[in-house]
mmCIF file of C-alpha atoms and ligand atoms in Angstrom:
data_model
loop_
_atom_site.group_PDB
_atom_site.id
_atom_site.type_symbol
_atom_site.label_atom_id
_atom_site.label_comp_id
_atom_site.label_asym_id
_atom_site.label_seq_id
_atom_site.Cartn_x
_atom_site.Cartn_y
_atom_site.Cartn_z
ATOM 1 C CA UNK K 1 14.641 24.311 13.019
ATOM 2 C CA UNK K 2 17.172 22.849 10.610
ATOM 3 C CA UNK K 3 16.026 20.084 8.287
ATOM 4 C CA UNK K 4 18.480 17.677 9.964
ATOM 5 C CA UNK K 5 16.927 18.409 13.344
ATOM 6 C CA UNK K 6 13.466 17.945 11.890
ATOM 7 C CA UNK K 7 14.524 14.585 10.427
ATOM 8 C CA UNK K 8 15.881 13.445 13.811
ATOM 9 C CA UNK K 9 12.637 14.563 15.420
ATOM 10 C CA UNK K 10 10.651 12.442 12.936
ATOM 11 C CA UNK K 11 12.825 9.401 13.726
ATOM 12 C CA UNK K 12 12.141 9.908 17.452
ATOM 13 C CA UNK K 13 8.427 10.305 16.758
ATOM 14 C CA UNK K 14 8.449 7.016 14.797
ATOM 15 C CA UNK K 15 10.016 5.350 17.836
ATOM 16 C CA UNK K 16 7.354 6.909 20.046
ATOM 17 C CA UNK K 17 4.480 5.684 17.845
ATOM 18 C CA UNK K 18 5.968 2.175 17.898
ATOM 19 C CA UNK K 19 5.312 2.140 21.662
ATOM 20 C CA UNK K 20 1.589 2.015 20.956
ATOM 21 C CA UNK K 21 1.426 -1.695 20.247
ATOM 22 C CA UNK K 22 -0.662 -4.718 21.153
ATOM 23 C CA UNK K 23 2.306 -7.038 20.780
ATOM 24 C CA UNK K 24 4.962 -7.679 23.380
ATOM 25 C CA UNK K 25 8.418 -7.128 21.907
ATOM 26 C CA UNK K 26 7.028 -6.100 18.529
ATOM 27 C CA UNK K 27 4.717 -3.694 16.738
ATOM 28 C CA UNK K 28 1.079 -4.456 16.014
ATOM 29 C CA UNK K 29 -1.443 -1.640 15.787
ATOM 30 C CA UNK K 30 -4.797 -2.636 14.366
ATOM 31 C CA UNK K 31 -7.944 -0.675 13.564
ATOM 32 C CA UNK K 32 -10.260 0.497 16.385
ATOM 33 C CA UNK K 33 -8.045 -0.793 19.194
ATOM 34 C CA UNK K 34 -6.737 1.002 22.301
ATOM 35 C CA UNK K 35 -3.393 1.344 20.456
ATOM 36 C CA UNK K 36 -5.142 3.070 17.564
ATOM 37 C CA UNK K 37 -6.668 5.508 20.066
ATOM 38 C CA UNK K 38 -3.327 6.171 21.809
ATOM 39 C CA UNK K 39 -1.379 6.629 18.565
ATOM 40 C CA UNK K 40 -3.982 9.004 17.133
ATOM 41 C CA UNK K 41 -4.076 11.007 20.356
ATOM 42 C CA UNK K 42 -0.296 11.414 20.051
ATOM 43 C CA UNK K 43 -0.574 12.295 16.350
ATOM 44 C CA UNK K 44 -3.314 14.833 17.160
ATOM 45 C CA UNK K 45 -1.036 16.429 19.770
ATOM 46 C CA UNK K 46 1.778 16.737 17.228
ATOM 47 C CA UNK K 47 -0.666 18.163 14.682
ATOM 48 C CA UNK K 48 -1.769 20.757 17.216
ATOM 49 C CA UNK K 49 1.867 21.664 17.925
ATOM 50 C CA UNK K 50 2.314 22.183 14.185
ATOM 51 C CA UNK K 51 -0.540 24.716 14.289
ATOM 52 C CA UNK K 52 -3.194 22.496 12.710
ATOM 53 C CA UNK K 53 -6.906 22.261 13.558
ATOM 54 C CA UNK K 54 -7.533 18.615 14.487
ATOM 55 C CA UNK K 55 -10.505 16.286 14.286
ATOM 56 C CA UNK K 56 -11.389 12.615 13.990
ATOM 57 C CA UNK K 57 -13.718 11.558 11.170
ATOM 58 C CA UNK K 58 -16.563 9.066 11.098
ATOM 59 C CA UNK K 59 -14.350 5.984 10.707
ATOM 60 C CA UNK K 60 -11.542 7.027 13.067
ATOM 61 C CA UNK K 61 -9.084 8.683 10.665
ATOM 62 C CA UNK K 62 -7.121 11.499 12.331
ATOM 63 C CA UNK K 63 -7.022 14.856 10.543
ATOM 64 C CA UNK K 64 -5.191 18.144 10.933
ATOM 65 C CA UNK K 65 -5.937 21.236 8.825
ATOM 66 C CA UNK K 66 -3.794 24.217 7.897
ATOM 67 C CA UNK K 67 -6.394 26.767 6.878
ATOM 68 C CA UNK K 68 -5.711 29.185 4.040
ATOM 69 C CA UNK K 69 -6.473 32.847 4.662
ATOM 70 C CA UNK K 70 -9.341 32.287 2.220
ATOM 71 C CA UNK K 71 -10.878 29.051 3.549
ATOM 72 C CA UNK K 72 -13.177 28.606 0.541
ATOM 73 C CA UNK K 73 -10.134 27.620 -1.548
ATOM 74 C CA UNK K 74 -9.661 23.948 -2.485
ATOM 75 C CA UNK K 75 -7.738 21.513 -0.308
ATOM 76 C CA UNK K 76 -4.456 19.729 -0.774
ATOM 77 C CA UNK K 77 -4.601 16.385 1.052
ATOM 78 C CA UNK K 78 -1.356 14.856 2.334
ATOM 79 C CA UNK K 79 -1.047 11.677 4.376
ATOM 80 C CA UNK K 80 -0.586 7.974 4.780
ATOM 81 C CA UNK K 81 -1.690 5.291 7.246
ATOM 82 C CA UNK K 82 -0.973 4.797 10.940
ATOM 83 C CA UNK K 83 -2.040 1.145 11.331
ATOM 84 C CA UNK K 84 0.386 -1.756 10.985
ATOM 85 C CA UNK K 85 0.553 -5.456 10.201
ATOM 86 C CA UNK K 86 1.592 -7.904 12.945
ATOM 87 C CA UNK K 87 5.297 -7.712 13.867
ATOM 88 C CA UNK K 88 5.612 -4.615 11.719
ATOM 89 C CA UNK K 89 8.333 -2.074 11.103
ATOM 90 C CA UNK K 90 8.091 1.497 12.391
ATOM 91 C CA UNK K 91 8.034 3.357 9.084
ATOM 92 C CA UNK K 92 5.486 1.758 6.750
ATOM 93 C CA UNK K 93 2.692 4.352 6.611
ATOM 94 C CA UNK K 94 3.712 6.120 9.805
ATOM 95 C CA UNK K 95 6.690 7.853 8.168
ATOM 96 C CA UNK K 96 4.373 9.467 5.608
ATOM 97 C CA UNK K 97 2.103 10.794 8.365
ATOM 98 C CA UNK K 98 5.013 12.197 10.396
ATOM 99 C CA UNK K 99 6.651 13.822 7.343
ATOM 100 C CA UNK K 100 3.371 15.532 6.468
ATOM 101 C CA UNK K 101 2.955 16.951 9.976
ATOM 102 C CA UNK K 102 6.562 18.143 10.136
ATOM 103 C CA UNK K 103 6.226 19.745 6.701
ATOM 104 C CA UNK K 104 3.338 21.799 8.126
ATOM 105 C CA UNK K 105 5.583 22.844 10.999
ATOM 106 C CA UNK K 106 8.199 24.019 8.481
ATOM 107 C CA UNK K 107 5.518 25.854 6.473
ATOM 108 C CA UNK K 108 3.686 27.249 9.491
ATOM 109 C CA UNK K 109 4.546 30.886 8.772
ATOM 110 C CA UNK K 110 3.687 30.712 5.078
ATOM 111 C CA UNK K 111 0.215 31.537 3.774
ATOM 112 C CA UNK K 112 -0.732 29.196 0.951
ATOM 113 C CA UNK K 113 -3.423 29.560 -1.726
ATOM 114 C CA UNK K 114 -5.117 26.333 -0.588
ATOM 115 C CA UNK K 115 -6.094 24.549 2.616
ATOM 116 C CA UNK K 116 -3.988 21.541 3.566
ATOM 117 C CA UNK K 117 -5.565 18.525 5.241
ATOM 118 C CA UNK K 118 -3.089 16.099 6.791
ATOM 119 C CA UNK K 119 -4.502 12.628 7.370
ATOM 120 C CA UNK K 120 -3.489 9.528 9.292
ATOM 121 C CA UNK K 121 -5.639 6.783 7.790
ATOM 122 C CA UNK K 122 -6.727 4.423 10.545
ATOM 123 C CA UNK K 123 -6.772 1.257 8.467
ATOM 124 C CA UNK K 124 -4.792 0.465 5.351
ATOM 125 C CA UNK K 125 -3.378 -2.954 6.129
ATOM 126 C CA UNK K 126 -6.640 -4.743 6.961
ATOM 127 C CA UNK K 127 -4.973 -6.459 9.911
ATOM 128 C CA UNK K 128 -8.093 -6.756 12.062
ATOM 129 C CA UNK K 129 -11.044 -7.199 9.707
ATOM 130 C CA UNK K 130 -9.264 -8.725 6.709
ATOM 131 C CA UNK K 131 -10.526 -5.966 4.454
ATOM 132 C CA UNK K 132 -7.891 -3.393 3.523
ATOM 133 C CA UNK K 133 -7.977 0.391 2.988
ATOM 134 C CA UNK K 134 -10.996 1.065 5.208
ATOM 135 C CA UNK K 135 -9.807 4.550 6.194
ATOM 136 C CA UNK K 136 -9.140 5.893 2.709
ATOM 137 C CA UNK K 137 -12.193 4.127 1.265
ATOM 138 C CA UNK K 138 -14.403 6.084 3.646
ATOM 139 C CA UNK K 139 -12.757 9.353 2.595
ATOM 140 C CA UNK K 140 -13.194 8.470 -1.091
ATOM 141 C CA UNK K 141 -16.874 7.610 -0.627
ATOM 142 C CA UNK K 142 -16.479 3.851 -1.060
ATOM 143 C CA UNK K 143 -17.107 2.660 2.490
ATOM 144 C CA UNK K 144 -19.555 -0.232 2.235
ATOM 145 C CA UNK K 145 -22.080 -0.535 5.042
ATOM 146 C CA UNK K 146 -21.957 -4.353 4.861
ATOM 147 C CA UNK K 147 -18.356 -4.109 6.130
ATOM 148 C CA UNK K 148 -19.883 -3.283 9.524
ATOM 149 C CA UNK K 149 -20.908 -6.942 9.843
ATOM 150 C CA UNK K 150 -17.379 -8.289 9.313
ATOM 151 C CA UNK K 151 -16.060 -9.856 12.507
ATOM 152 C CA UNK K 152 -12.502 -9.977 13.803
ATOM 153 C CA UNK K 153 -10.880 -13.167 15.118
ATOM 154 C CA UNK K 154 -12.615 -12.690 18.486
ATOM 155 C CA UNK K 155 -16.069 -12.451 16.898
ATOM 156 C CA UNK K 156 -16.327 -8.666 17.416
ATOM 157 C CA UNK K 157 -18.058 -6.962 14.491
ATOM 158 C CA UNK K 158 -16.734 -3.755 12.980
ATOM 159 C CA UNK K 159 -20.014 -2.146 14.072
ATOM 160 C CA UNK K 160 -19.375 -3.088 17.706
ATOM 161 C CA UNK K 161 -15.707 -2.100 17.476
ATOM 162 C CA UNK K 162 -16.738 1.338 16.180
ATOM 163 C CA UNK K 163 -19.185 1.770 19.063
ATOM 164 C CA UNK K 164 -16.512 0.721 21.577
ATOM 165 C CA UNK K 165 -14.132 3.236 19.968
ATOM 166 C CA UNK K 166 -16.695 6.019 20.358
ATOM 167 C CA UNK K 167 -17.791 6.258 16.719
ATOM 168 C CA UNK K 168 -21.283 6.097 15.243
ATOM 169 C CA UNK K 169 -21.345 3.202 12.753
ATOM 170 C CA UNK K 170 -24.571 4.403 11.141
ATOM 171 C CA UNK K 171 -22.780 7.462 9.750
ATOM 172 C CA UNK K 172 -19.487 5.718 8.847
ATOM 173 C CA UNK K 173 -18.134 7.178 5.633
ATOM 174 C CA UNK K 174 -20.784 9.919 5.396
ATOM 175 C CA UNK K 175 -18.150 12.657 5.712
ATOM 176 C CA UNK K 176 -16.456 11.743 2.438
ATOM 177 C CA UNK K 177 -14.594 14.303 0.322
ATOM 178 C CA UNK K 178 -15.667 15.261 -3.195
ATOM 179 C CA UNK K 179 -13.563 15.846 -6.312
ATOM 180 C CA UNK K 180 -14.472 19.545 -6.280
ATOM 181 C CA UNK K 181 -13.010 20.016 -2.798
ATOM 182 C CA UNK K 182 -9.615 18.564 -3.606
ATOM 183 C CA UNK K 183 -6.610 19.997 -5.378
ATOM 184 C CA UNK K 184 -4.561 16.783 -5.178
ATOM 185 C CA UNK K 185 -3.394 14.029 -2.825
ATOM 186 C CA UNK K 186 0.280 13.566 -1.945
ATOM 187 C CA UNK K 187 1.692 10.558 -0.115
ATOM 188 C CA UNK K 188 5.261 9.840 0.959
ATOM 189 C CA UNK K 189 5.940 6.176 1.767
ATOM 190 C CA UNK K 190 8.888 3.846 2.186
ATOM 191 C CA UNK K 191 9.639 2.030 -1.055
ATOM 192 C CA UNK K 192 9.219 -1.507 0.356
ATOM 193 C CA UNK K 193 11.522 -2.672 -2.425
ATOM 194 C CA UNK K 194 15.252 -2.536 -3.260
ATOM 195 C CA UNK K 195 15.304 -0.281 -6.350
ATOM 196 C CA UNK K 196 16.320 3.049 -4.743
ATOM 197 C CA UNK K 197 18.981 1.386 -2.621
ATOM 198 C CA UNK K 198 20.433 -0.325 -5.684
ATOM 199 C CA UNK K 199 20.669 3.076 -7.414
ATOM 200 C CA UNK K 200 22.047 4.794 -4.293
ATOM 201 C CA UNK K 201 19.170 7.302 -4.195
ATOM 202 C CA UNK K 202 17.350 8.696 -1.148
ATOM 203 C CA UNK K 203 13.964 9.169 -2.824
ATOM 204 C CA UNK K 204 12.129 8.323 -6.027
ATOM 205 C CA UNK K 205 9.023 9.463 -7.869
ATOM 206 C CA UNK K 206 6.205 6.943 -8.207
ATOM 207 C CA UNK K 207 4.704 6.563 -11.688
ATOM 208 C CA UNK K 208 1.825 4.213 -10.871
ATOM 209 C CA UNK K 209 0.527 1.723 -8.371
ATOM 210 C CA UNK K 210 0.590 -1.679 -10.018
ATOM 211 C CA UNK K 211 -2.561 -3.559 -10.831
ATOM 212 C CA UNK K 212 -2.688 -7.155 -9.668
ATOM 213 C CA UNK K 213 -4.545 -10.374 -10.386
ATOM 214 C CA UNK K 214 -4.412 -13.579 -8.427
ATOM 215 C CA UNK K 215 -5.401 -17.020 -9.629
ATOM 216 C CA UNK K 216 -5.925 -20.420 -8.051
ATOM 217 C CA UNK K 217 -5.117 -23.306 -10.416
ATOM 218 C CA UNK K 218 -5.994 -26.985 -10.154
ATOM 219 C CA UNK K 219 -4.126 -29.516 -12.309
ATOM 220 C CA UNK K 220 -5.134 -33.166 -12.337
ATOM 221 C CA UNK K 221 -3.348 -36.157 -13.810
ATOM 222 C CA UNK K 222 -3.188 -39.712 -12.566
ATOM 223 C CA UNK K 223 -1.561 -40.900 -9.374
ATOM 224 C CA UNK K 224 0.351 -44.148 -9.672
ATOM 225 C CA UNK K 225 3.199 -46.331 -8.467
ATOM 226 C CA UNK K 226 6.564 -44.584 -8.665
ATOM 227 C CA UNK K 227 8.280 -47.850 -9.652
ATOM 228 C CA UNK K 228 5.939 -49.594 -12.074
ATOM 229 C CA UNK K 229 4.491 -46.923 -14.411
ATOM 230 C CA UNK K 230 6.893 -46.067 -17.280
ATOM 231 C CA UNK K 231 7.580 -42.351 -17.800
ATOM 232 C CA UNK K 232 5.881 -42.176 -21.207
ATOM 233 C CA UNK K 233 2.652 -43.585 -19.783
ATOM 234 C CA UNK K 234 2.412 -41.140 -16.879
ATOM 235 C CA UNK K 235 0.156 -38.158 -16.335
ATOM 236 C CA UNK K 236 2.342 -36.559 -13.667
ATOM 237 C CA UNK K 237 0.526 -33.436 -12.482
ATOM 238 C CA UNK K 238 3.617 -31.978 -10.783
ATOM 239 C CA UNK K 239 5.868 -32.359 -13.836
ATOM 240 C CA UNK K 240 3.193 -30.472 -15.778
ATOM 241 C CA UNK K 241 3.047 -27.745 -13.147
ATOM 242 C CA UNK K 242 6.859 -27.493 -13.081
ATOM 243 C CA UNK K 243 6.758 -26.746 -16.804
ATOM 244 C CA UNK K 244 3.947 -24.228 -16.229
ATOM 245 C CA UNK K 245 5.907 -22.401 -13.515
ATOM 246 C CA UNK K 246 8.977 -22.217 -15.767
ATOM 247 C CA UNK K 247 6.853 -20.776 -18.553
ATOM 248 C CA UNK K 248 5.386 -18.197 -16.134
ATOM 249 C CA UNK K 249 8.879 -17.079 -15.100
ATOM 250 C CA UNK K 250 10.055 -16.948 -18.720
ATOM 251 C CA UNK K 251 6.984 -14.971 -19.793
ATOM 252 C CA UNK K 252 7.295 -12.444 -16.948
ATOM 253 C CA UNK K 253 10.988 -11.858 -17.597
ATOM 254 C CA UNK K 254 10.160 -10.941 -21.209
ATOM 255 C CA UNK K 255 7.156 -8.713 -20.534
ATOM 256 C CA UNK K 256 6.419 -5.744 -18.273
ATOM 257 C CA UNK K 257 4.935 -7.842 -15.463
ATOM 258 C CA UNK K 258 6.099 -9.534 -12.274
ATOM 259 C CA UNK K 259 4.676 -12.974 -11.593
ATOM 260 C CA UNK K 260 4.964 -15.210 -8.550
ATOM 261 C CA UNK K 261 3.871 -18.746 -7.774
ATOM 262 C CA UNK K 262 3.820 -18.561 -4.001
ATOM 263 C CA UNK K 263 1.825 -21.621 -3.072
ATOM 264 C CA UNK K 264 1.961 -25.140 -4.432
ATOM 265 C CA UNK K 265 0.277 -28.182 -2.926
ATOM 266 C CA UNK K 266 0.990 -31.690 -4.230
ATOM 267 C CA UNK K 267 -1.394 -34.616 -3.773
ATOM 268 C CA UNK K 268 -1.181 -37.247 -2.565
ATOM 269 C CA UNK K 269 2.298 -36.002 -1.576
ATOM 270 C CA UNK K 270 4.154 -39.234 -0.952
ATOM 271 C CA UNK K 271 7.734 -40.099 -1.867
ATOM 272 C CA UNK K 272 6.792 -43.180 -3.880
ATOM 273 C CA UNK K 273 3.614 -41.975 -5.584
ATOM 274 C CA UNK K 274 3.325 -40.138 -8.917
ATOM 275 C CA UNK K 275 1.651 -36.781 -8.169
ATOM 276 C CA UNK K 276 -1.978 -37.019 -9.257
ATOM 277 C CA UNK K 277 -3.121 -33.485 -8.437
ATOM 278 C CA UNK K 278 -1.515 -30.088 -7.812
ATOM 279 C CA UNK K 279 -3.083 -26.857 -6.589
ATOM 280 C CA UNK K 280 -1.016 -23.722 -7.101
ATOM 281 C CA UNK K 281 -1.442 -19.951 -7.170
ATOM 282 C CA UNK K 282 -0.292 -17.121 -9.382
ATOM 283 C CA UNK K 283 0.109 -13.470 -8.384
ATOM 284 C CA UNK K 284 0.760 -11.248 -11.407
ATOM 285 C CA UNK K 285 1.200 -7.453 -11.409
ATOM 286 C CA UNK K 286 1.942 -4.622 -13.789
ATOM 287 C CA UNK K 287 1.831 -0.833 -13.665
ATOM 288 C CA UNK K 288 0.066 -0.938 -17.040
ATOM 289 C CA UNK K 289 -3.471 -2.315 -16.867
ATOM 290 C CA UNK K 290 -3.605 -3.203 -20.587
ATOM 291 C CA UNK K 291 -0.359 -5.180 -20.328
ATOM 292 C CA UNK K 292 -1.671 -6.957 -17.239
ATOM 293 C CA UNK K 293 -4.899 -7.950 -19.021
ATOM 294 C CA UNK K 294 -3.219 -9.203 -22.182
ATOM 295 C CA UNK K 295 -0.512 -11.023 -20.190
ATOM 296 C CA UNK K 296 -3.112 -12.949 -18.228
ATOM 297 C CA UNK K 297 -4.887 -14.063 -21.406
ATOM 298 C CA UNK K 298 -1.621 -15.217 -23.029
ATOM 299 C CA UNK K 299 -0.337 -16.940 -19.906
ATOM 300 C CA UNK K 300 -3.553 -18.813 -19.215
ATOM 301 C CA UNK K 301 -3.569 -20.061 -22.815
ATOM 302 C CA UNK K 302 0.022 -21.236 -22.417
ATOM 303 C CA UNK K 303 -0.766 -23.102 -19.212
ATOM 304 C CA UNK K 304 -3.769 -24.761 -20.810
ATOM 305 C CA UNK K 305 -1.675 -25.837 -23.809
ATOM 306 C CA UNK K 306 0.904 -27.420 -21.487
ATOM 307 C CA UNK K 307 -1.860 -29.283 -19.660
ATOM 308 C CA UNK K 308 -3.381 -30.521 -22.926
ATOM 309 C CA UNK K 309 -0.064 -31.720 -24.278
ATOM 310 C CA UNK K 310 0.445 -33.754 -21.103
ATOM 311 C CA UNK K 311 -3.160 -34.984 -20.925
ATOM 312 C CA UNK K 312 -3.783 -33.159 -17.670
ATOM 313 C CA UNK K 313 -6.966 -31.326 -16.753
ATOM 314 C CA UNK K 314 -6.515 -27.646 -15.961
ATOM 315 C CA UNK K 315 -8.917 -25.412 -14.055
ATOM 316 C CA UNK K 316 -8.364 -21.782 -13.144
ATOM 317 C CA UNK K 317 -10.190 -19.386 -10.890
ATOM 318 C CA UNK K 318 -9.467 -15.674 -10.529
ATOM 319 C CA UNK K 319 -9.508 -14.954 -6.788
ATOM 320 C CA UNK K 320 -8.463 -11.271 -6.654
ATOM 321 C CA UNK K 321 -7.964 -8.263 -8.857
ATOM 322 C CA UNK K 322 -7.066 -4.616 -8.422
ATOM 323 C CA UNK K 323 -6.683 -2.182 -11.287
ATOM 324 C CA UNK K 324 -3.432 -0.334 -11.938
ATOM 325 C CA UNK K 325 -3.625 3.320 -10.861
ATOM 326 C CA UNK K 326 -1.392 5.859 -12.603
ATOM 327 C CA UNK K 327 -0.022 8.854 -10.694
ATOM 328 C CA UNK K 328 -0.863 12.229 -12.231
ATOM 329 C CA UNK K 329 1.776 13.021 -14.847
ATOM 330 C CA UNK K 330 2.027 16.741 -14.100
ATOM 331 C CA UNK K 331 2.495 16.041 -10.392
ATOM 332 C CA UNK K 332 5.104 13.382 -11.239
ATOM 333 C CA UNK K 333 6.950 15.987 -13.271
ATOM 334 C CA UNK K 334 6.785 18.443 -10.371
ATOM 335 C CA UNK K 335 8.061 15.856 -7.891
ATOM 336 C CA UNK K 336 10.901 15.063 -10.309
ATOM 337 C CA UNK K 337 11.899 18.742 -10.579
ATOM 338 C CA UNK K 338 11.909 19.080 -6.802
ATOM 339 C CA UNK K 339 13.917 15.879 -6.324
ATOM 340 C CA UNK K 340 16.506 16.898 -8.939
ATOM 341 C CA UNK K 341 16.856 20.324 -7.369
ATOM 342 C CA UNK K 342 17.337 18.879 -3.878
ATOM 343 C CA UNK K 343 19.560 15.901 -4.676
ATOM 344 C CA UNK K 344 21.449 17.207 -7.748
ATOM 345 C CA UNK K 345 20.765 13.807 -9.316
ATOM 346 C CA UNK K 346 18.375 12.709 -12.025
ATOM 347 C CA UNK K 347 15.085 11.691 -10.443
ATOM 348 C CA UNK K 348 14.382 7.963 -10.443
ATOM 349 C CA UNK K 349 10.891 7.099 -11.682
ATOM 350 C CA UNK K 350 9.556 3.802 -10.380
ATOM 351 C CA UNK K 351 6.212 2.139 -9.930
ATOM 352 C CA UNK K 352 4.806 0.678 -6.747
ATOM 353 C CA UNK K 353 4.291 -3.063 -6.623
ATOM 354 C CA UNK K 354 2.428 -2.718 -3.324
ATOM 355 C CA UNK K 355 -0.997 -1.172 -2.749
ATOM 356 C CA UNK K 356 -1.386 2.205 -1.003
ATOM 357 C CA UNK K 357 -4.116 4.563 0.244
ATOM 358 C CA UNK K 358 -3.375 6.728 -2.805
ATOM 359 C CA UNK K 359 -4.958 4.147 -5.096
ATOM 360 C CA UNK K 360 -8.337 4.636 -3.411
ATOM 361 C CA UNK K 361 -8.001 8.420 -3.109
ATOM 362 C CA UNK K 362 -7.366 8.411 -6.889
ATOM 363 C CA UNK K 363 -11.155 8.063 -7.237
ATOM 364 C CA UNK K 364 -11.591 11.627 -5.955
ATOM 365 C CA UNK K 365 -8.268 13.394 -6.600
ATOM 366 C CA UNK K 366 -5.135 13.482 -8.721
ATOM 367 C CA UNK K 367 -2.543 11.511 -6.771
ATOM 368 C CA UNK K 368 1.234 11.627 -6.516
ATOM 369 C CA UNK K 369 3.638 9.619 -4.384
ATOM 370 C CA UNK K 370 7.262 9.928 -3.324
ATOM 371 C CA UNK K 371 9.157 6.820 -2.205
ATOM 372 C CA UNK K 372 11.890 6.860 0.437
ATOM 373 C CA UNK K 373 14.727 4.320 0.291
ATOM 374 C CA UNK K 374 14.494 1.597 2.923
ATOM 375 C CA UNK K 375 17.282 -0.775 3.863
ATOM 376 C CA UNK K 376 17.442 -3.832 1.584
ATOM 377 C CA UNK K 377 13.836 -3.108 0.607
ATOM 378 C CA UNK K 378 12.657 -4.867 3.769
ATOM 379 C CA UNK K 379 9.173 -4.019 5.065
ATOM 380 C CA UNK K 380 6.378 -5.636 7.087
ATOM 381 C CA UNK K 381 9.221 -6.714 9.312
ATOM 382 C CA UNK K 382 10.810 -5.303 12.511
ATOM 383 C CA UNK K 383 14.058 -4.940 10.509
ATOM 384 C CA UNK K 384 12.437 -2.216 8.379
ATOM 385 C CA UNK K 385 14.909 0.726 8.451
ATOM 386 C CA UNK K 386 15.308 4.166 6.917
ATOM 387 C CA UNK K 387 18.203 6.631 7.179
ATOM 388 C CA UNK K 388 17.721 9.927 8.988
ATOM 389 C CA UNK K 389 19.454 11.756 6.129
ATOM 390 C CA UNK K 390 16.936 10.261 3.648
ATOM 391 C CA UNK K 391 14.073 11.402 5.872
ATOM 392 C CA UNK K 392 15.581 14.893 5.686
ATOM 393 C CA UNK K 393 15.656 14.737 1.884
ATOM 394 C CA UNK K 394 12.045 13.499 1.782
ATOM 395 C CA UNK K 395 10.951 16.299 4.129
ATOM 396 C CA UNK K 396 12.650 18.972 2.032
ATOM 397 C CA UNK K 397 11.124 17.539 -1.135
ATOM 398 C CA UNK K 398 7.641 17.510 0.400
ATOM 399 C CA UNK K 399 7.980 21.110 1.622
ATOM 400 C CA UNK K 400 9.281 22.253 -1.786
ATOM 401 C CA UNK K 401 6.521 20.334 -3.583
ATOM 402 C CA UNK K 402 3.859 22.153 -1.541
ATOM 403 C CA UNK K 403 5.534 25.487 -2.349
ATOM 404 C CA UNK K 404 5.673 24.531 -6.043
ATOM 405 C CA UNK K 405 1.946 23.723 -6.031
ATOM 406 C CA UNK K 406 1.301 27.075 -4.400
ATOM 407 C CA UNK K 407 2.981 28.791 -7.334
ATOM 408 C CA UNK K 408 1.715 26.598 -10.180
ATOM 409 C CA UNK K 409 -1.738 25.697 -8.845
HETATM 410 ZN ZN1 ZN B 501 1.982 1.146 3.884
#
């Protein structure tokens, strides 16, 4: 089959998977639900058609294996996730799974010096149990048995949900992979950002998955009458926070970080009262862990200095952190060579601001990711869109990357 036909087939398969949804008029496919079962049955059928040996693992990930003529050889893992957020697009995660299966179809007649395991991770988004990356965590040996007690919004525990799905919760995550088994992990994913579109490129090579920290800040001043207290005698918490937010934006634009204040709550929140207290958040990310760490120290000092100058109290609490994960440099180089060969353009190197399964699999394998342009960078949204021609480019690149690994090891 021609690559163009294969790309059209993948687009149709993405439409088909989107039918397995719990949401009327939209896409929602959460972990251990009937939709998960239906989608994975469909994926297993497509894997079988591509000549793969299929199985489901202990946490409900769907696998398909292309066995090397010498099955004791190491394994190249390729995949992405099949679950979605609420009111999702059709391509986040799913595109990477479908591309991997189709690549095996293209390579079906070629004997490779490694096994290939294609995986559809059953939970990346954390839609049902509010804990993300369950599928890949199990594969990487970091499934935590206390997760089994987490309940969904209907009070159903993960343990019960696994039993209802036909799994055995007591052995969840016991079939993990080891470093020795794996050659590398490849993942193709939509970019979920506007960089490739702005450069008019179909695909790009990922350098790293950004690390992130999130903070909750509390700033207190003194509430008072909006008419009677002169400006120089005020401790206006919101004016202080406004200055802090400006300094955050200024800092981020001059350093290799992105920073966002996404939530801001003013108390008492009345038109004629000087704000006495403000709670606000900061999300800060960088592909370089050292830069992220030093930026947080500098920024927090700056915010405290602003508070002191304005006689405000300032409290901060770190509420989340994830370390930056670099992609393997040799694999990046190989992706770049493949992309340049296929597109006749210089490969764009970009980092991922969003989290991916690859960042967990990095604990047990060298990882490498390829991003596919998506329209206006929109994701987690029914308007998520990719071009069939870009899917064709991504497929060719994935096939050529596998062949390159077969030659170079
Ligand atoms: Zn995703």
